[in-house]
Short mmCIF file of C-alpha atoms in Angstrom, two decimals:
data_model
loop_
_atom_site.label_atom_id
_atom_site.label_comp_id
_atom_site.label_asym_id
_atom_site.label_seq_id
_atom_site.Cartn_x
_atom_site.Cartn_y
_atom_site.Cartn_z
CA UNK P 1 -3.42 -47.93 -12.61
CA UNK P 2 -6.28 -46.36 -14.58
CA UNK P 3 -7.82 -42.90 -14.21
CA UNK P 4 -11.59 -43.01 -14.68
CA UNK P 5 -13.12 -39.54 -15.02
CA UNK P 6 -16.61 -38.06 -15.26
CA UNK P 7 -18.16 -40.83 -13.16
CA UNK P 8 -21.46 -39.41 -11.96
CA UNK P 9 -23.58 -40.47 -9.01
CA UNK P 10 -26.47 -38.83 -7.15
CA UNK P 11 -25.57 -36.63 -4.18
CA UNK P 12 -27.15 -39.02 -1.70
CA UNK P 13 -25.68 -42.26 -3.05
CA UNK P 14 -24.64 -44.96 -0.54
CA UNK P 15 -20.92 -45.85 -0.28
CA UNK P 16 -21.36 -49.18 -2.06
CA UNK P 17 -22.72 -47.41 -5.14
CA UNK P 18 -19.25 -46.14 -6.08
CA UNK P 19 -17.50 -49.50 -6.69
CA UNK P 20 -20.66 -50.77 -8.40
CA UNK P 21 -20.61 -47.76 -10.74
CA UNK P 22 -16.91 -48.31 -11.49
CA UNK P 23 -17.55 -51.93 -12.48
CA UNK P 24 -20.52 -50.96 -14.61
CA UNK P 25 -18.61 -48.18 -16.35
CA UNK P 26 -15.56 -50.38 -17.09
CA UNK P 27 -17.69 -53.43 -17.88
CA UNK P 28 -15.88 -55.62 -15.37
CA UNK P 29 -17.04 -57.89 -12.56
CA UNK P 30 -16.54 -56.97 -8.89
CA UNK P 31 -13.82 -59.66 -8.69
CA UNK P 32 -11.82 -57.83 -11.36
CA UNK P 33 -11.80 -54.59 -9.36
CA UNK P 34 -8.73 -54.78 -7.12
CA UNK P 35 -8.73 -51.28 -5.59
CA UNK P 36 -10.04 -47.79 -6.15
CA UNK P 37 -9.04 -44.38 -4.75
CA UNK P 38 -10.84 -41.08 -5.21
CA UNK P 39 -8.54 -38.71 -7.11
CA UNK P 40 -10.99 -35.82 -7.35
CA UNK P 41 -14.58 -35.11 -6.37
CA UNK P 42 -16.73 -32.25 -7.60
CA UNK P 43 -20.43 -31.56 -7.77
CA UNK P 44 -22.74 -30.50 -10.58
CA UNK P 45 -25.62 -28.41 -9.24
CA UNK P 46 -26.89 -26.99 -12.51
CA UNK P 47 -30.11 -28.89 -11.81
CA UNK P 48 -30.61 -28.23 -8.13
CA UNK P 49 -33.36 -30.86 -7.99
CA UNK P 50 -30.85 -33.52 -9.07
CA UNK P 51 -27.40 -32.59 -7.81
CA UNK P 52 -24.71 -34.98 -9.00
CA UNK P 53 -21.31 -35.84 -7.57
CA UNK P 54 -18.66 -36.09 -10.27
CA UNK P 55 -15.72 -38.35 -9.52
CA UNK P 56 -12.26 -38.97 -10.93
CA UNK P 57 -11.15 -42.39 -9.66
CA UNK P 58 -7.80 -44.16 -9.77
CA UNK P 59 -8.53 -47.84 -10.32
CA UNK P 60 -6.53 -51.06 -10.11
CA UNK P 61 -8.02 -53.89 -12.15
CA UNK P 62 -6.77 -57.42 -12.77
CA UNK P 63 -6.32 -56.93 -16.52
CA UNK P 64 -5.48 -53.28 -17.16
CA UNK P 65 -4.33 -53.91 -20.73
CA UNK P 66 -7.68 -55.42 -21.69
CA UNK P 67 -9.64 -52.53 -20.17
CA UNK P 68 -7.47 -49.91 -21.88
CA UNK P 69 -7.89 -51.72 -25.21
CA UNK P 70 -11.65 -51.82 -24.73
CA UNK P 71 -11.78 -48.06 -24.09
CA UNK P 72 -8.91 -46.92 -26.30
CA UNK P 73 -11.05 -44.15 -27.84
CA UNK P 74 -12.56 -43.02 -24.54
CA UNK P 75 -10.79 -39.97 -23.08
CA UNK P 76 -12.42 -40.68 -19.69
CA UNK P 77 -10.57 -43.99 -19.31
CA UNK P 78 -6.81 -43.42 -19.44
CA UNK P 79 -3.65 -44.47 -17.59
CA UNK P 80 -3.30 -42.55 -14.33
CA UNK P 81 -0.97 -39.60 -14.93
CA UNK P 82 2.31 -39.39 -13.05
CA UNK P 83 1.88 -36.32 -10.84
CA UNK P 84 5.10 -36.72 -8.85
CA UNK P 85 7.43 -33.75 -8.94
CA UNK P 86 10.89 -34.10 -10.47
CA UNK P 87 13.59 -31.54 -9.76
CA UNK P 88 15.42 -30.08 -12.73
CA UNK P 89 18.77 -30.58 -11.00
CA UNK P 90 20.85 -29.88 -7.92
CA UNK P 91 22.94 -26.86 -7.05
CA UNK P 92 26.56 -27.07 -8.18
CA UNK P 93 29.24 -26.82 -5.51
CA UNK P 94 29.98 -23.22 -4.66
CA UNK P 95 26.96 -21.79 -6.47
CA UNK P 96 26.18 -18.18 -5.59
CA UNK P 97 22.97 -17.85 -3.62
CA UNK P 98 19.94 -16.68 -5.63
CA UNK P 99 17.67 -14.01 -4.17
CA UNK P 100 13.87 -14.06 -4.06
CA UNK P 101 12.09 -10.74 -3.55
CA UNK P 102 8.77 -11.35 -1.82
CA UNK P 103 7.44 -14.00 0.56
CA UNK P 104 3.93 -14.46 -0.81
CA UNK P 105 2.79 -17.73 -2.44
CA UNK P 106 5.07 -17.20 -5.44
CA UNK P 107 8.16 -16.31 -3.42
CA UNK P 108 7.39 -18.99 -0.86
CA UNK P 109 7.40 -21.79 -3.42
CA UNK P 110 10.29 -20.29 -5.35
CA UNK P 111 12.28 -20.33 -2.12
CA UNK P 112 11.15 -23.85 -1.27
CA UNK P 113 12.08 -25.33 -4.65
CA UNK P 114 15.44 -23.57 -4.71
CA UNK P 115 16.13 -24.74 -1.16
CA UNK P 116 15.15 -28.31 -2.00
CA UNK P 117 17.62 -28.21 -4.89
CA UNK P 118 20.39 -27.05 -2.56
CA UNK P 119 20.67 -23.40 -3.66
CA UNK P 120 20.19 -21.90 -0.15
CA UNK P 121 18.16 -18.90 -1.37
CA UNK P 122 17.94 -15.55 0.36
CA UNK P 123 14.32 -14.35 0.61
CA UNK P 124 13.80 -10.63 1.13
CA UNK P 125 10.44 -9.18 2.19
CA UNK P 126 9.43 -5.67 3.17
CA UNK P 127 6.92 -6.94 5.76
CA UNK P 128 6.99 -8.95 8.95
CA UNK P 129 6.66 -12.61 9.85
CA UNK P 130 3.10 -13.79 9.66
CA UNK P 131 2.21 -13.65 13.38
CA UNK P 132 3.43 -10.07 13.79
CA UNK P 133 1.86 -9.13 10.48
CA UNK P 134 -1.49 -10.51 11.66
CA UNK P 135 -1.39 -8.21 14.71
CA UNK P 136 -0.73 -5.20 12.46
CA UNK P 137 -3.55 -6.20 10.12
CA UNK P 138 -6.00 -6.45 13.01
CA UNK P 139 -4.76 -3.03 14.09
CA UNK P 140 -6.31 -1.57 10.95
CA UNK P 141 -9.46 -3.64 11.16
CA UNK P 142 -10.13 -2.93 14.85
CA UNK P 143 -8.46 0.42 15.55
CA UNK P 144 -8.17 2.11 12.12
CA UNK P 145 -4.37 2.15 12.47
CA UNK P 146 -2.54 1.33 9.22
CA UNK P 147 1.05 0.09 9.06
CA UNK P 148 2.03 0.72 5.40
CA UNK P 149 4.71 -2.00 5.53
CA UNK P 150 2.73 -4.68 7.39
CA UNK P 151 -0.87 -5.24 6.36
CA UNK P 152 -3.15 -7.36 4.15
CA UNK P 153 -0.81 -6.87 1.19
CA UNK P 154 2.70 -6.96 2.68
CA UNK P 155 4.45 -9.54 4.83
CA UNK P 156 4.92 -13.27 5.11
CA UNK P 157 2.35 -15.19 3.08
CA UNK P 158 1.42 -12.25 0.85
CA UNK P 159 -2.12 -11.11 0.09
CA UNK P 160 -3.29 -14.73 -0.11
CA UNK P 161 -2.92 -15.13 3.66
CA UNK P 162 -5.95 -12.89 4.25
CA UNK P 163 -8.26 -14.37 1.63
CA UNK P 164 -10.47 -17.39 1.15
CA UNK P 165 -7.40 -19.57 0.69
CA UNK P 166 -8.67 -20.90 -2.64
CA UNK P 167 -6.36 -23.56 -4.06
CA UNK P 168 -7.63 -24.00 -7.59
CA UNK P 169 -7.09 -22.17 -10.85
CA UNK P 170 -7.75 -22.38 -14.56
CA UNK P 171 -4.11 -22.37 -15.63
CA UNK P 172 -2.78 -25.01 -18.04
CA UNK P 173 -0.61 -27.29 -15.94
CA UNK P 174 0.55 -30.31 -17.97
CA UNK P 175 3.36 -31.05 -15.48
CA UNK P 176 0.94 -31.17 -12.52
CA UNK P 177 2.91 -28.57 -10.60
CA UNK P 178 -0.27 -27.78 -8.72
CA UNK P 179 0.02 -31.24 -7.16
CA UNK P 180 3.46 -30.32 -5.82
CA UNK P 181 1.95 -27.21 -4.24
CA UNK P 182 -0.95 -29.06 -2.66
CA UNK P 183 1.29 -31.88 -1.42
CA UNK P 184 3.65 -29.42 0.26
CA UNK P 185 0.68 -27.66 1.83
CA UNK P 186 -0.56 -30.94 3.29
CA UNK P 187 2.91 -31.62 4.69
CA UNK P 188 2.74 -28.16 6.26
CA UNK P 189 -0.57 -28.88 7.97
CA UNK P 190 -3.32 -28.38 5.41
CA UNK P 191 -6.27 -30.82 5.54
CA UNK P 192 -5.63 -33.85 3.29
CA UNK P 193 -8.93 -33.37 1.47
CA UNK P 194 -7.42 -30.51 -0.53
CA UNK P 195 -5.82 -33.28 -2.61
CA UNK P 196 -9.19 -34.63 -3.73
CA UNK P 197 -11.69 -31.77 -3.64
CA UNK P 198 -12.25 -30.08 -7.00
CA UNK P 199 -12.37 -26.62 -5.37
CA UNK P 200 -10.14 -26.90 -2.31
CA UNK P 201 -9.64 -24.04 0.10
CA UNK P 202 -7.88 -23.53 3.41
CA UNK P 203 -8.86 -20.25 5.04
CA UNK P 204 -6.76 -17.65 6.81
CA UNK P 205 -6.10 -19.23 10.21
CA UNK P 206 -4.77 -22.46 8.71
CA UNK P 207 -2.68 -20.58 6.18
CA UNK P 208 -0.85 -18.81 9.00
CA UNK P 209 0.47 -22.04 10.53
CA UNK P 210 1.22 -23.55 7.12
CA UNK P 211 3.29 -20.54 6.06
CA UNK P 212 5.30 -20.82 9.27
CA UNK P 213 5.92 -24.52 8.66
CA UNK P 214 7.11 -23.91 5.10
CA UNK P 215 9.44 -21.18 6.34
CA UNK P 216 10.96 -23.63 8.83
CA UNK P 217 11.47 -26.13 6.00
CA UNK P 218 13.26 -23.56 3.85
CA UNK P 219 15.48 -22.42 6.71
CA UNK P 220 16.24 -26.05 7.59
CA UNK P 221 17.56 -26.51 4.05
CA UNK P 222 19.87 -23.50 4.31
CA UNK P 223 17.54 -20.76 3.10
CA UNK P 224 17.64 -17.35 4.75
CA UNK P 225 14.94 -14.71 5.30
CA UNK P 226 15.47 -10.98 5.66
CA UNK P 227 12.32 -9.38 7.04
CA UNK P 228 11.31 -5.71 7.10
CA UNK P 229 13.78 -5.04 4.30
CA UNK P 230 12.22 -3.47 1.27
CA UNK P 231 14.30 -3.41 -1.91
CA UNK P 232 14.89 0.30 -2.48
CA UNK P 233 17.14 -0.01 -5.53
CA UNK P 234 18.46 -2.44 -8.10
CA UNK P 235 22.04 -2.35 -9.36
CA UNK P 236 22.20 -3.04 -13.11
CA UNK P 237 25.43 -3.11 -15.12
CA UNK P 238 25.59 -2.71 -18.88
CA UNK P 239 28.39 -4.46 -20.77
CA UNK P 240 30.17 -3.36 -23.93
CA UNK P 241 27.58 -5.09 -26.09
CA UNK P 242 24.79 -3.16 -24.39
CA UNK P 243 23.42 -6.08 -22.41
CA UNK P 244 21.98 -5.15 -19.02
CA UNK P 245 22.50 -7.53 -16.11
CA UNK P 246 21.54 -7.49 -12.43
CA UNK P 247 24.48 -7.13 -10.07
CA UNK P 248 22.86 -6.48 -6.71
CA UNK P 249 20.08 -5.00 -4.59
CA UNK P 250 20.00 -2.00 -2.25
CA UNK P 251 17.93 -2.82 0.84
CA UNK P 252 16.06 -0.46 3.16
CA UNK P 253 18.47 -1.11 6.05
CA UNK P 254 21.38 0.20 3.96
CA UNK P 255 22.67 -3.23 3.04
CA UNK P 256 23.94 -3.94 -0.45
CA UNK P 257 23.07 -7.52 -1.38
CA UNK P 258 25.24 -8.84 -4.20
CA UNK P 259 23.07 -10.95 -6.51
CA UNK P 260 23.08 -11.90 -10.18
CA UNK P 261 20.02 -14.21 -10.11
CA UNK P 262 16.94 -12.49 -8.67
CA UNK P 263 13.41 -13.84 -8.75
CA UNK P 264 10.99 -10.90 -8.64
CA UNK P 265 8.00 -12.26 -6.69
CA UNK P 266 6.48 -9.02 -5.42
CA UNK P 267 2.72 -8.75 -5.00
CA UNK P 268 0.19 -6.77 -7.01
CA UNK P 269 0.30 -3.83 -4.57
CA UNK P 270 4.06 -3.15 -4.52
CA UNK P 271 3.51 0.15 -6.29
CA UNK P 272 6.67 1.86 -5.07
CA UNK P 273 8.74 -1.13 -6.19
CA UNK P 274 7.06 -1.01 -9.60
CA UNK P 275 8.12 2.64 -9.87
CA UNK P 276 11.68 1.89 -8.73
CA UNK P 277 12.10 -0.85 -11.34
CA UNK P 278 10.61 1.33 -14.05
CA UNK P 279 12.99 4.19 -13.21
CA UNK P 280 15.86 1.68 -13.39
CA UNK P 281 14.87 0.89 -16.97
CA UNK P 282 13.42 -2.60 -16.41
CA UNK P 283 10.92 -3.34 -19.16
CA UNK P 284 7.36 -2.95 -17.89
CA UNK P 285 4.00 -2.50 -19.58
CA UNK P 286 0.49 -1.66 -18.45
CA UNK P 287 -1.86 -4.60 -17.90
CA UNK P 288 -5.67 -4.84 -17.64
CA UNK P 289 -7.34 -5.26 -14.28
CA UNK P 290 -10.83 -4.51 -12.90
CA UNK P 291 -12.58 -2.08 -10.58
CA UNK P 292 -15.78 -2.30 -8.57
CA UNK P 293 -17.01 -3.16 -5.10
CA UNK P 294 -17.54 -6.05 -2.69
CA UNK P 295 -21.15 -7.20 -2.69
CA UNK P 296 -22.63 -9.12 0.26
CA UNK P 297 -25.62 -11.45 0.51
CA UNK P 298 -26.71 -13.73 3.34
CA UNK P 299 -24.99 -17.05 2.64
CA UNK P 300 -28.31 -18.83 3.17
CA UNK P 301 -29.72 -17.03 0.12
CA UNK P 302 -26.87 -18.26 -2.07
CA UNK P 303 -27.15 -21.80 -0.67
CA UNK P 304 -30.89 -22.00 -1.42
CA UNK P 305 -30.49 -20.47 -4.85
CA UNK P 306 -27.73 -22.90 -5.83
CA UNK P 307 -28.67 -26.09 -3.98
CA UNK P 308 -32.42 -25.87 -3.36
CA UNK P 309 -33.58 -28.50 -0.86
CA UNK P 310 -29.98 -29.71 -0.42
CA UNK P 311 -28.78 -26.38 0.96
CA UNK P 312 -26.71 -27.09 4.04
CA UNK P 313 -25.57 -30.53 2.93
CA UNK P 314 -22.06 -30.97 4.40
CA UNK P 315 -20.74 -32.56 1.21
CA UNK P 316 -21.69 -29.46 -0.75
CA UNK P 317 -20.62 -26.95 1.89
CA UNK P 318 -21.27 -23.25 1.40
CA UNK P 319 -22.39 -22.45 -2.13
CA UNK P 320 -20.27 -20.42 -4.53
CA UNK P 321 -21.12 -18.61 -7.75
CA UNK P 322 -19.33 -17.35 -10.84
CA UNK P 323 -21.31 -14.98 -13.07
CA UNK P 324 -20.60 -12.44 -15.78
CA UNK P 325 -22.46 -10.11 -18.14
CA UNK P 326 -21.36 -8.23 -21.27
CA UNK P 327 -22.97 -4.78 -21.15
CA UNK P 328 -24.28 -2.46 -23.82
CA UNK P 329 -21.44 0.00 -23.20
CA UNK P 330 -18.93 -2.70 -24.16
CA UNK P 331 -17.84 -3.44 -20.60
CA UNK P 332 -17.85 -6.85 -18.92
CA UNK P 333 -19.11 -7.12 -15.35
CA UNK P 334 -18.28 -10.26 -13.40
CA UNK P 335 -17.97 -11.80 -9.96
CA UNK P 336 -14.44 -12.04 -8.65
CA UNK P 337 -12.85 -13.96 -5.77
CA UNK P 338 -16.14 -15.13 -4.29
CA UNK P 339 -15.84 -15.87 -0.55
CA UNK P 340 -18.61 -18.13 0.80
CA UNK P 341 -19.41 -17.59 4.46
CA UNK P 342 -16.76 -14.89 4.76
CA UNK P 343 -16.14 -11.25 5.50
CA UNK P 344 -15.16 -8.11 3.61
CA UNK P 345 -11.81 -6.78 4.81
CA UNK P 346 -9.83 -3.58 4.65
CA UNK P 347 -7.05 -4.23 2.15
CA UNK P 348 -5.35 -0.89 1.69
CA UNK P 349 -1.57 -0.60 1.94
CA UNK P 350 -1.34 3.18 1.57
CA UNK P 351 -2.37 5.93 3.93
CA UNK P 352 -5.42 7.98 2.95
CA UNK P 353 -6.92 5.28 0.74
CA UNK P 354 -9.57 2.58 1.05
CA UNK P 355 -9.46 -0.74 -0.79
CA UNK P 356 -11.52 -3.84 -0.07
CA UNK P 357 -11.04 -7.59 -0.41
CA UNK P 358 -12.78 -10.76 0.73
CA UNK P 359 -11.70 -13.36 3.29
CA UNK P 360 -13.04 -16.68 4.61
CA UNK P 361 -12.01 -19.14 7.26
CA UNK P 362 -11.82 -22.86 6.54
CA UNK P 363 -15.28 -23.39 8.05
CA UNK P 364 -16.89 -20.77 5.80
CA UNK P 365 -19.58 -20.30 8.42
CA UNK P 366 -19.91 -16.52 8.68
CA UNK P 367 -23.33 -15.00 8.02
CA UNK P 368 -22.64 -13.44 4.62
CA UNK P 369 -21.25 -14.46 1.28
CA UNK P 370 -19.23 -11.80 -0.52
CA UNK P 371 -17.56 -11.42 -3.86
CA UNK P 372 -15.97 -8.79 -5.96
CA UNK P 373 -18.57 -7.21 -8.24
CA UNK P 374 -16.21 -5.67 -10.78
CA UNK P 375 -15.91 -4.17 -14.24
CA UNK P 376 -13.04 -5.04 -16.57
CA UNK P 377 -10.91 -2.11 -17.68
CA UNK P 378 -8.21 -1.84 -20.33
CA UNK P 379 -5.05 0.30 -20.48
CA UNK P 380 -5.49 1.39 -24.09
CA UNK P 381 -9.01 2.59 -23.39
CA UNK P 382 -8.91 3.81 -19.80
CA UNK P 383 -5.35 4.89 -18.91
CA UNK P 384 -3.19 4.97 -22.08
CA UNK P 385 0.42 6.03 -22.37
CA UNK P 386 2.41 5.62 -19.16
CA UNK P 387 2.96 1.96 -18.18
CA UNK P 388 2.38 2.96 -14.55
CA UNK P 389 -0.83 4.87 -15.27
CA UNK P 390 -2.95 2.04 -13.87
CA UNK P 391 -1.46 2.72 -10.44
CA UNK P 392 -2.56 6.36 -10.60
CA UNK P 393 -5.99 5.16 -11.73
CA UNK P 394 -6.28 2.86 -8.71
CA UNK P 395 -5.07 5.51 -6.29
CA UNK P 396 -7.55 8.07 -7.56
CA UNK P 397 -10.60 5.95 -6.80
CA UNK P 398 -9.19 4.60 -3.53
CA UNK P 399 -8.63 8.17 -2.33
CA UNK P 400 -12.21 9.13 -3.18
CA UNK P 401 -13.45 6.04 -1.32
CA UNK P 402 -11.40 7.10 1.72
CA UNK P 403 -13.11 10.49 1.76
CA UNK P 404 -16.56 9.02 1.11
CA UNK P 405 -16.09 6.65 4.03
CA UNK P 406 -15.24 9.45 6.44
CA UNK P 407 -11.45 9.79 6.06
CA UNK P 408 -10.85 7.27 8.84
CA UNK P 409 -10.53 3.95 6.92
CA UNK P 410 -14.24 3.26 7.19
CA UNK P 411 -15.52 2.28 3.75
CA UNK P 412 -18.40 3.76 1.77
CA UNK P 413 -21.33 1.35 1.51
CA UNK P 414 -24.66 1.46 -0.31
CA UNK P 415 -27.83 -0.58 -0.55
CA UNK P 416 -28.41 -2.10 -4.00
CA UNK P 417 -31.84 -0.48 -4.11
CA UNK P 418 -30.32 2.97 -3.65
CA UNK P 419 -27.51 2.28 -6.09
CA UNK P 420 -29.98 1.30 -8.82
CA UNK P 421 -32.12 4.36 -8.07
CA UNK P 422 -29.12 6.69 -8.26
CA UNK P 423 -29.42 8.01 -4.72
CA UNK P 424 -27.05 7.94 -1.77
CA UNK P 425 -27.81 5.55 1.04
CA UNK P 426 -28.61 7.26 4.33
CA UNK P 427 -28.89 3.97 6.20
CA UNK P 428 -28.50 0.27 5.52
CA UNK P 429 -31.11 -2.49 5.65
CA UNK P 430 -31.44 -6.13 6.63
CA UNK P 431 -28.10 -7.24 5.16
CA UNK P 432 -25.47 -6.31 7.73
CA UNK P 433 -22.07 -5.40 6.22
CA UNK P 434 -19.09 -7.31 7.60
CA UNK P 435 -16.35 -4.79 6.75
CA UNK P 436 -14.16 -3.58 9.60
CA UNK P 437 -13.34 -0.97 10.84
CA UNK P 438 -16.86 -0.13 9.68
CA UNK P 439 -18.86 1.43 6.87
CA UNK P 440 -20.45 4.79 6.14
CA UNK P 441 -23.67 4.91 4.07
CA UNK P 442 -22.78 6.79 0.89
CA UNK P 443 -23.15 7.06 -2.88
CA UNK P 444 -20.69 4.66 -4.51
CA UNK P 445 -21.11 6.45 -7.82
CA UNK P 446 -18.92 9.17 -6.31
CA UNK P 447 -15.93 6.84 -6.06
CA UNK P 448 -16.27 4.73 -9.22
CA UNK P 449 -15.87 5.64 -12.90
CA UNK P 450 -19.11 6.52 -14.70
CA UNK P 451 -18.68 3.63 -17.14
CA UNK P 452 -18.38 1.20 -14.24
CA UNK P 453 -21.49 2.54 -12.53
CA UNK P 454 -23.47 2.29 -15.77
CA UNK P 455 -22.33 -1.28 -16.37
CA UNK P 456 -22.96 -2.38 -12.78
CA UNK P 457 -26.49 -0.96 -12.82
CA UNK P 458 -27.22 -2.95 -15.97
CA UNK P 459 -25.71 -6.16 -14.60
CA UNK P 460 -27.41 -6.30 -11.20
CA UNK P 461 -30.91 -7.21 -12.49
CA UNK P 462 -29.36 -9.71 -14.91
CA UNK P 463 -27.56 -11.42 -12.04
CA UNK P 464 -30.78 -11.30 -10.03
CA UNK P 465 -32.41 -13.52 -12.63
CA UNK P 466 -29.58 -16.03 -12.22
CA UNK P 467 -29.31 -16.00 -8.43
CA UNK P 468 -32.46 -15.42 -6.41
CA UNK P 469 -31.99 -12.41 -4.14
CA UNK P 470 -28.85 -11.09 -5.81
CA UNK P 471 -30.64 -7.81 -6.63
CA UNK P 472 -32.58 -7.55 -3.36
CA UNK P 473 -32.78 -3.85 -2.38
CA UNK P 474 -31.09 -4.45 1.00
CA UNK P 475 -28.04 -6.21 -0.43
CA UNK P 476 -25.02 -4.13 0.54
CA UNK P 477 -22.10 -3.05 -1.62
CA UNK P 478 -18.86 -1.80 -0.07
CA UNK P 479 -16.24 0.08 -2.04
CA UNK P 480 -13.86 0.09 -3.60
CA UNK P 481 -12.37 -3.08 -5.06
CA UNK P 482 -9.28 -2.10 -7.08
CA UNK P 483 -6.66 -4.75 -6.31
CA UNK P 484 -8.10 -7.51 -8.51
CA UNK P 485 -4.73 -8.06 -10.17
CA UNK P 486 -1.51 -6.27 -10.91
CA UNK P 487 -1.83 -3.14 -13.08
CA UNK P 488 1.55 -3.90 -14.69
CA UNK P 489 3.46 -6.74 -16.30
CA UNK P 490 7.24 -7.06 -16.15
CA UNK P 491 7.47 -8.87 -19.44
CA UNK P 492 9.74 -11.89 -19.62
CA UNK P 493 11.06 -14.12 -22.38
CA UNK P 494 10.89 -17.84 -22.89
CA UNK P 495 13.80 -18.24 -20.46
CA UNK P 496 11.66 -16.43 -17.80
CA UNK P 497 14.13 -13.54 -17.63
CA UNK P 498 13.22 -9.90 -18.07
CA UNK P 499 13.18 -8.85 -21.72
CA UNK P 500 15.93 -6.31 -21.16
CA UNK P 501 17.59 -7.19 -17.84
CA UNK P 502 19.45 -10.49 -17.59
CA UNK P 503 19.38 -12.19 -14.21
CA UNK P 504 16.01 -10.68 -13.25
CA UNK P 505 13.21 -13.26 -13.31
CA UNK P 506 9.73 -11.68 -13.01
CA UNK P 507 7.23 -14.07 -11.42
CA UNK P 508 3.81 -14.33 -9.87
CA UNK P 509 0.94 -11.95 -9.49
CA UNK P 510 2.80 -8.69 -9.03
CA UNK P 511 4.81 -9.29 -12.18
CA UNK P 512 1.59 -9.94 -14.08
CA UNK P 513 1.86 -13.73 -14.48
CA UNK P 514 -0.61 -15.17 -11.96
CA UNK P 515 -3.88 -14.56 -10.18
CA UNK P 516 -4.45 -16.32 -6.88
CA UNK P 517 -2.54 -18.54 -4.48
CA UNK P 518 -2.23 -21.67 -6.60
CA UNK P 519 -1.31 -20.03 -9.91
CA UNK P 520 1.21 -17.78 -8.14
CA UNK P 521 2.79 -20.75 -6.38
CA UNK P 522 2.99 -22.72 -9.64
CA UNK P 523 4.60 -19.76 -11.38
CA UNK P 524 7.07 -19.48 -8.53
CA UNK P 525 8.10 -23.09 -9.13
CA UNK P 526 8.50 -22.59 -12.88
CA UNK P 527 10.65 -19.51 -12.43
CA UNK P 528 12.70 -21.11 -9.66
CA UNK P 529 13.47 -23.93 -12.09
CA UNK P 530 14.55 -21.38 -14.69
CA UNK P 531 16.81 -19.71 -12.14
CA UNK P 532 18.33 -23.06 -11.23
CA UNK P 533 18.93 -24.06 -14.84
CA UNK P 534 20.61 -20.75 -15.57
CA UNK P 535 23.00 -21.35 -12.66
CA UNK P 536 24.02 -24.86 -13.66
CA UNK P 537 27.12 -25.52 -15.80
#
C-alpha cells in the first residue's frame, strides 16, 4: 500500500474528484486504482477565498513497484508506514507489581500498557473517580465550593478531562505511538473520525465515558486503582555505593505501599507532591511556563475572520487560531490552548486562589471562542534560585486574582478597551464572559506582572491586524491563566529514570515532559515500556 500526501482539492469538491485526483497525481488509469482510504484530512484556509482540503491517502494500485519507482524521489509518495503497536515484552512470572502515581492521560496509558503486558499495575490517585469528580468540579463552578482534592486538576482523567479534548501535538513520534492512543480511545467510545482528522478533539462529556471504559479495561487485565490516596511520602534507600533507590510509598490513608518501580505521572498542579519529592532529595529543576489570561471572542467573529464566506461549513467546523508576537521588551506573547465554541472554567486546586482554563464539548457550539493569551516567562530571569520558585510565582498572582475577583472564586475580568487604556473596567460590554461561578469587573494589571501587562498591551493590536475583531474594545479577558505547563521538571536519563533516584520514572506533564492529552499519553507509553524493560530478566 502507498501513502500519498499533500493531495489538495477545493473545499467544495464532489466525491468523485478524489479518486480522479489520485489517478492524476500517480499518473495511473482508473483501472489501476484498486482501493483508496483517507488516512488524514486537514484544511488550508490561509486564502479564505480558496480554502483547500489537504489529504493523506492510503492507496492500493495494481503495480505498486512501478509507481514507487516512478516517484522514488518524491517524499509525498511513499510506502504506507506501519502504525501498529508492538509491545516490548510480557511480564515475567512472579514480577512485582509496578506503581503508577496519577490517573491523568499519562498515568492512564502507562497503566493500560503495563496491564496489557501482564504487569497488573497499581494506580494511585489523590482524587476521585471521574463521575464523582465531575460533581465536585460543578460544585465550584455553580456554588463556589472548592474541594482541594477533587477538581479540574485532580482525579480520574486529569486536567485533560475538563478541556477541549485536543488529540494532536507537535511531538516527534517516529514509532506512531499517537496512533496507539487514538486507537484505544476509539475502542473506548471516541468517534472514529479522530483517526483521520488532522486536528481531532473529543470534548469533556465524551472523555468522561472513555476514561471509565479504559479503567474497566485495565481492571479487567488485573490492574488495581486506589482512589483518594495521595502519596504523602516516598521511601528511598541508599546503598553502600551511594546509589539511591525507591523502596516504597507512604499513602494518605496510612498505608505503606512497597514498590521499587514507580512511574511518576502527576499533573502540573501537584504542588505539594513536588515539594515532598524535592524534600526527599529527588532531582528537580525549575522549568519555563507562561502567565496571562483567558480571552473571549464570539465564535462567529473567528469563523468569519478565518473562513470568510465558508464560515459555518460543517467540514471546517468551528475555526481555531494560533498566533504569537515577539515584543520590544523581549517577551513572547502567544495564544495557548485555544477552545473553539467553548467556555472559560475555574481551574484552581487551592483555596484562596483563582486560576482559569478553557473547555469545549465535542460539538464546539457555545457562543464564544476562548484561548489563553499568555506571556512566556523564564526561571533564570523571573524566579531564579529555588527549583520550586515557579510555584510561589504562580501562587502569588493567583492569590491576587482571588482578591480582585471578590474573594469568592469569582474571577477578575476586563474589557480589552479598558485594558489598553490602563483603566479598571466598571462594567462589561457586548461580549458576555462564560466563566463560572462568575466574574467581577476589575483591573487585570493588578494581578499580572508589569512585564506581562506591557507585552500584552503591545500584542493586542498586532493580533487585531491578523484576526478581525481580536482587539475589539468589548472583548473580555478573564484572569489569571497560570497553569499553562508544569513549573518544574523531574529530570530523567536516557533510561527514563530519575537522574538520582533509581526506580523512579518521571513522566508526563507534571514531570515536565509533555503538554496536552496526546503528548502526555504518548510519554506515558514510553515510560511504561522503560519500566517493563527494567523489570525483565
